[in-house]
């Protein structure tokens, strides 16, 4: 039977051509991945995010019907646009509705930071500047210190999956590492898996990305510890 070592369900924004291939490339043997997509297109704006959210209940019902063990609401930008406490409330609602464990891009990152004991980090995103500006205050309100931050300021959703390794490296090189404890890269449609090792070597710090922490958290949720160490410190501790 497929998924005898765990069945992970993903709710994925439709512009995202990155998350599934990245996770497929490193899934432990016996773990199965199932995704349902929700419509997201055009410019990344609060209005577009709210419109996307209207499709989530349908996607959740479809994943629950597949018989997954955990559902991942795999969108990070909602974290900064929706009201305070939205992630925790939404994942709780989904878990109650389906009987499945539920996590989000934010809860996965939160737990990954806690696992490594990281409180001070530099932050890179591809978000439009106005949305990126919402992120440092969000983290500060939760006791984290964003010691420096930068964005690629990409407006069109479809352009984020096209960011290559050189452009990602350039984003990280812009960050003043100072006394930071880690590098955090946000967005589930930002390709990072092929770059995590090189970026960690360059910065001398753990590098956490949205897709990496989602995979780590989802594997923990299904009780699978066959972690891909190639994805960095998070999977080696």
mmCIF file of N, CA, C and O in Angstrom, residues 78-132:
data_model
loop_
_atom_site.group_PDB
_atom_site.id
_atom_site.type_symbol
_atom_site.label_atom_id
_atom_site.label_comp_id
_atom_site.label_asym_id
_atom_site.label_seq_id
_atom_site.Cartn_x
_atom_site.Cartn_y
_atom_site.Cartn_z
ATOM 1 N N UNK A 78 -0.205 34.103 4.050
ATOM 2 C CA UNK A 78 -1.423 34.302 4.834
ATOM 3 C C UNK A 78 -1.095 34.695 6.272
ATOM 4 O O UNK A 78 -1.852 35.428 6.918
ATOM 5 N N UNK A 79 0.031 34.208 6.762
ATOM 6 C CA UNK A 79 0.459 34.476 8.139
ATOM 7 C C UNK A 79 0.510 35.967 8.435
ATOM 8 O O UNK A 79 0.185 36.399 9.539
ATOM 9 N N UNK A 80 0.924 36.752 7.445
ATOM 10 C CA UNK A 80 1.134 38.178 7.671
ATOM 11 C C UNK A 80 -0.076 39.031 7.260
ATOM 12 O O UNK A 80 -0.140 40.205 7.607
ATOM 13 N N UNK A 81 -1.008 38.436 6.539
ATOM 14 C CA UNK A 81 -2.155 39.188 6.025
ATOM 15 C C UNK A 81 -3.415 38.963 6.851
ATOM 16 O O UNK A 81 -4.197 39.888 7.069
ATOM 17 N N UNK A 82 -3.596 37.739 7.336
ATOM 18 C CA UNK A 82 -4.793 37.445 8.118
ATOM 19 C C UNK A 82 -4.641 37.999 9.538
ATOM 20 O O UNK A 82 -3.559 38.434 9.944
ATOM 21 N N UNK A 83 -5.712 37.956 10.303
ATOM 22 C CA UNK A 83 -5.715 38.551 11.633
ATOM 23 C C UNK A 83 -4.813 37.762 12.592
ATOM 24 O O UNK A 83 -4.505 36.592 12.359
ATOM 25 N N UNK A 84 -4.374 38.398 13.696
ATOM 26 C CA UNK A 84 -3.525 37.706 14.676
ATOM 27 C C UNK A 84 -4.189 36.425 15.185
ATOM 28 O O UNK A 84 -5.387 36.384 15.445
ATOM 29 N N UNK A 85 -3.374 35.374 15.301
ATOM 30 C CA UNK A 85 -3.883 34.096 15.783
ATOM 31 C C UNK A 85 -4.582 33.264 14.731
ATOM 32 O O UNK A 85 -5.064 32.158 15.022
ATOM 33 N N UNK A 86 -4.608 33.764 13.486
ATOM 34 C CA UNK A 86 -5.355 33.078 12.433
ATOM 35 C C UNK A 86 -4.801 31.679 12.168
ATOM 36 O O UNK A 86 -5.572 30.725 12.025
ATOM 37 N N UNK A 87 -3.490 31.541 12.080
ATOM 38 C CA UNK A 87 -2.905 30.221 11.779
ATOM 39 C C UNK A 87 -3.346 29.172 12.782
ATOM 40 O O UNK A 87 -3.789 28.080 12.406
ATOM 41 N N UNK A 88 -3.187 29.482 14.049
ATOM 42 C CA UNK A 88 -3.525 28.513 15.085
ATOM 43 C C UNK A 88 -5.015 28.184 15.058
ATOM 44 O O UNK A 88 -5.411 27.015 15.196
ATOM 45 N N UNK A 89 -5.854 29.210 14.859
ATOM 46 C CA UNK A 89 -7.298 28.978 14.805
ATOM 47 C C UNK A 89 -7.671 28.149 13.575
ATOM 48 O O UNK A 89 -8.482 27.213 13.667
ATOM 49 N N UNK A 90 -7.084 28.477 12.426
ATOM 50 C CA UNK A 90 -7.446 27.781 11.179
ATOM 51 C C UNK A 90 -7.002 26.327 11.204
ATOM 52 O O UNK A 90 -7.751 25.432 10.782
ATOM 53 N N UNK A 91 -5.796 26.072 11.666
ATOM 54 C CA UNK A 91 -5.337 24.687 11.729
ATOM 55 C C UNK A 91 -6.160 23.897 12.743
ATOM 56 O O UNK A 91 -6.452 22.712 12.523
ATOM 57 N N UNK A 92 -6.571 24.542 13.835
ATOM 58 C CA UNK A 92 -7.441 23.874 14.800
ATOM 59 C C UNK A 92 -8.792 23.528 14.205
ATOM 60 O O UNK A 92 -9.328 22.427 14.429
ATOM 61 N N UNK A 93 -9.353 24.457 13.421
ATOM 62 C CA UNK A 93 -10.639 24.202 12.761
ATOM 63 C C UNK A 93 -10.530 23.032 11.779
ATOM 64 O O UNK A 93 -11.418 22.171 11.718
ATOM 65 N N UNK A 94 -9.454 23.017 11.008
ATOM 66 C CA UNK A 94 -9.275 21.955 10.012
ATOM 67 C C UNK A 94 -9.113 20.603 10.697
ATOM 68 O O UNK A 94 -9.683 19.593 10.265
ATOM 69 N N UNK A 95 -8.346 20.570 11.777
ATOM 70 C CA UNK A 95 -8.162 19.318 12.507
ATOM 71 C C UNK A 95 -9.491 18.815 13.066
ATOM 72 O O UNK A 95 -9.807 17.617 12.982
ATOM 73 N N UNK A 96 -10.287 19.715 13.623
ATOM 74 C CA UNK A 96 -11.578 19.322 14.179
ATOM 75 C C UNK A 96 -12.530 18.850 13.090
ATOM 76 O O UNK A 96 -13.303 17.898 13.281
ATOM 77 N N UNK A 97 -12.476 19.487 11.941
ATOM 78 C CA UNK A 97 -13.377 19.166 10.837
ATOM 79 C C UNK A 97 -13.064 17.813 10.214
ATOM 80 O O UNK A 97 -13.972 17.077 9.796
ATOM 81 N N UNK A 98 -11.782 17.471 10.138
ATOM 82 C CA UNK A 98 -11.352 16.280 9.391
ATOM 83 C C UNK A 98 -10.928 15.115 10.267
ATOM 84 O O UNK A 98 -10.891 13.975 9.796
ATOM 85 N N UNK A 99 -10.558 15.390 11.505
ATOM 86 C CA UNK A 99 -9.995 14.337 12.346
ATOM 87 C C UNK A 99 -8.542 14.055 12.040
ATOM 88 O O UNK A 99 -7.961 13.092 12.569
ATOM 89 N N UNK A 100 -7.929 14.879 11.179
ATOM 90 C CA UNK A 100 -6.508 14.745 10.838
ATOM 91 C C UNK A 100 -5.697 15.795 11.590
ATOM 92 O O UNK A 100 -6.182 16.898 11.853
ATOM 93 N N UNK A 101 -4.471 15.480 11.882
ATOM 94 C CA UNK A 101 -3.575 16.515 12.379
ATOM 95 C C UNK A 101 -3.410 17.570 11.291
ATOM 96 O O UNK A 101 -3.462 17.261 10.097
ATOM 97 N N UNK A 102 -3.220 18.814 11.690
ATOM 98 C CA UNK A 102 -3.078 19.895 10.718
ATOM 99 C C UNK A 102 -1.974 20.842 11.165
ATOM 100 O O UNK A 102 -1.874 21.187 12.351
ATOM 101 N N UNK A 103 -1.151 21.238 10.222
ATOM 102 C CA UNK A 103 -0.128 22.241 10.472
ATOM 103 C C UNK A 103 -0.128 23.215 9.311
ATOM 104 O O UNK A 103 -0.737 22.965 8.272
ATOM 105 N N UNK A 104 0.548 24.344 9.504
ATOM 106 C CA UNK A 104 0.644 25.358 8.450
ATOM 107 C C UNK A 104 2.100 25.716 8.239
ATOM 108 O O UNK A 104 2.990 25.295 8.995
ATOM 109 N N UNK A 105 2.350 26.507 7.210
ATOM 110 C CA UNK A 105 3.718 26.962 6.958
ATOM 111 C C UNK A 105 4.265 27.708 8.169
ATOM 112 O O UNK A 105 5.441 27.562 8.529
ATOM 113 N N UNK A 106 3.418 28.524 8.823
ATOM 114 C CA UNK A 106 3.885 29.250 10.001
ATOM 115 C C UNK A 106 4.135 28.321 11.183
ATOM 116 O O UNK A 106 5.173 28.392 11.838
ATOM 117 N N UNK A 107 3.197 27.411 11.497
ATOM 118 C CA UNK A 107 3.412 26.559 12.667
ATOM 119 C C UNK A 107 4.629 25.665 12.469
ATOM 120 O O UNK A 107 5.349 25.363 13.426
ATOM 121 N N UNK A 108 4.900 25.260 11.219
ATOM 122 C CA UNK A 108 6.091 24.458 10.941
ATOM 123 C C UNK A 108 7.360 25.267 11.191
ATOM 124 O O UNK A 108 8.312 24.779 11.809
ATOM 125 N N UNK A 109 7.386 26.515 10.701
ATOM 126 C CA UNK A 109 8.550 27.365 10.935
ATOM 127 C C UNK A 109 8.712 27.649 12.422
ATOM 128 O O UNK A 109 9.827 27.581 12.961
ATOM 129 N N UNK A 110 7.624 27.983 13.085
ATOM 130 C CA UNK A 110 7.664 28.240 14.529
ATOM 131 C C UNK A 110 8.294 27.078 15.278
ATOM 132 O O UNK A 110 9.183 27.261 16.135
ATOM 133 N N UNK A 111 7.851 25.867 14.968
ATOM 134 C CA UNK A 111 8.357 24.696 15.675
ATOM 135 C C UNK A 111 9.808 24.397 15.302
ATOM 136 O O UNK A 111 10.583 23.925 16.140
ATOM 137 N N UNK A 112 10.181 24.660 14.049
ATOM 138 C CA UNK A 112 11.567 24.458 13.646
ATOM 139 C C UNK A 112 12.513 25.409 14.367
ATOM 140 O O UNK A 112 13.597 25.014 14.816
ATOM 141 N N UNK A 113 12.123 26.665 14.487
ATOM 142 C CA UNK A 113 12.927 27.641 15.223
ATOM 143 C C UNK A 113 13.077 27.222 16.680
ATOM 144 O O UNK A 113 14.168 27.306 17.261
ATOM 145 N N UNK A 114 11.987 26.758 17.273
ATOM 146 C CA UNK A 114 12.042 26.322 18.669
ATOM 147 C C UNK A 114 12.944 25.104 18.831
ATOM 148 O O UNK A 114 13.710 25.004 19.805
ATOM 149 N N UNK A 115 12.881 24.183 17.877
ATOM 150 C CA UNK A 115 13.697 22.966 17.940
ATOM 151 C C UNK A 115 15.188 23.296 17.945
ATOM 152 O O UNK A 115 15.976 22.634 18.632
ATOM 153 N N UNK A 116 15.567 24.320 17.193
ATOM 154 C CA UNK A 116 16.971 24.724 17.125
ATOM 155 C C UNK A 116 17.327 25.770 18.184
ATOM 156 O O UNK A 116 18.494 26.157 18.292
ATOM 157 N N UNK A 117 16.357 26.240 18.935
ATOM 158 C CA UNK A 117 16.620 27.259 19.942
ATOM 159 C C UNK A 117 16.969 28.611 19.352
ATOM 160 O O UNK A 117 17.686 29.405 19.966
ATOM 161 N N UNK A 118 16.442 28.912 18.174
ATOM 162 C CA UNK A 118 16.757 30.162 17.477
ATOM 163 C C UNK A 118 15.757 31.246 17.863
ATOM 164 O O UNK A 118 14.541 31.056 17.755
ATOM 165 N N UNK A 119 16.275 32.399 18.292
ATOM 166 C CA UNK A 119 15.443 33.561 18.582
ATOM 167 C C UNK A 119 15.833 34.786 17.759
ATOM 168 O O UNK A 119 15.053 35.720 17.630
ATOM 169 N N UNK A 120 17.051 34.788 17.213
ATOM 170 C CA UNK A 120 17.551 35.929 16.440
ATOM 171 C C UNK A 120 17.940 35.435 15.044
ATOM 172 O O UNK A 120 18.763 34.524 14.915
ATOM 173 N N UNK A 121 17.350 36.012 14.015
ATOM 174 C CA UNK A 121 17.671 35.545 12.665
ATOM 175 C C UNK A 121 17.553 36.675 11.653
ATOM 176 O O UNK A 121 16.923 37.708 11.912
ATOM 177 N N UNK A 122 18.200 36.466 10.519
ATOM 178 C CA UNK A 122 18.022 37.360 9.377
ATOM 179 C C UNK A 122 16.964 36.734 8.471
ATOM 180 O O UNK A 122 16.801 35.519 8.426
ATOM 181 N N UNK A 123 16.258 37.597 7.737
ATOM 182 C CA UNK A 123 15.072 37.165 7.006
ATOM 183 C C UNK A 123 15.136 37.582 5.551
ATOM 184 O O UNK A 123 15.389 38.744 5.235
ATOM 185 N N UNK A 124 14.873 36.632 4.648
ATOM 186 C CA UNK A 124 14.767 36.934 3.228
ATOM 187 C C UNK A 124 13.465 36.404 2.668
ATOM 188 O O UNK A 124 13.032 35.300 3.020
ATOM 189 N N UNK A 125 12.809 37.192 1.822
ATOM 190 C CA UNK A 125 11.563 36.756 1.189
ATOM 191 C C UNK A 125 11.542 37.239 -0.268
ATOM 192 O O UNK A 125 12.292 38.138 -0.634
ATOM 193 N N UNK A 126 10.633 36.682 -1.070
ATOM 194 C CA UNK A 126 10.426 37.203 -2.420
ATOM 195 C C UNK A 126 9.252 38.174 -2.493
ATOM 196 O O UNK A 126 8.900 38.641 -3.567
ATOM 197 N N UNK A 127 8.610 38.482 -1.363
ATOM 198 C CA UNK A 127 7.340 39.190 -1.346
ATOM 199 C C UNK A 127 7.445 40.629 -1.851
ATOM 200 O O UNK A 127 8.493 41.273 -1.722
ATOM 201 N N UNK A 128 6.339 41.170 -2.376
ATOM 202 C CA UNK A 128 6.288 42.613 -2.637
ATOM 203 C C UNK A 128 6.653 43.373 -1.363
ATOM 204 O O UNK A 128 6.336 42.930 -0.248
ATOM 205 N N UNK A 129 7.297 44.517 -1.522
ATOM 206 C CA UNK A 129 7.837 45.245 -0.366
ATOM 207 C C UNK A 129 6.788 45.510 0.709
ATOM 208 O O UNK A 129 7.076 45.399 1.913
ATOM 209 N N UNK A 130 5.568 45.862 0.297
ATOM 210 C CA UNK A 130 4.538 46.195 1.279
ATOM 211 C C UNK A 130 4.155 44.991 2.124
ATOM 212 O O UNK A 130 3.844 45.130 3.322
ATOM 213 N N UNK A 131 4.157 43.810 1.542
ATOM 214 C CA UNK A 131 3.835 42.598 2.303
ATOM 215 C C UNK A 131 5.043 42.142 3.111
ATOM 216 O O UNK A 131 4.919 41.746 4.276
ATOM 217 N N UNK A 132 6.229 42.220 2.518
ATOM 218 C CA UNK A 132 7.445 41.879 3.263
ATOM 219 C C UNK A 132 7.547 42.703 4.547
ATOM 220 O O UNK A 132 7.966 42.181 5.595
#
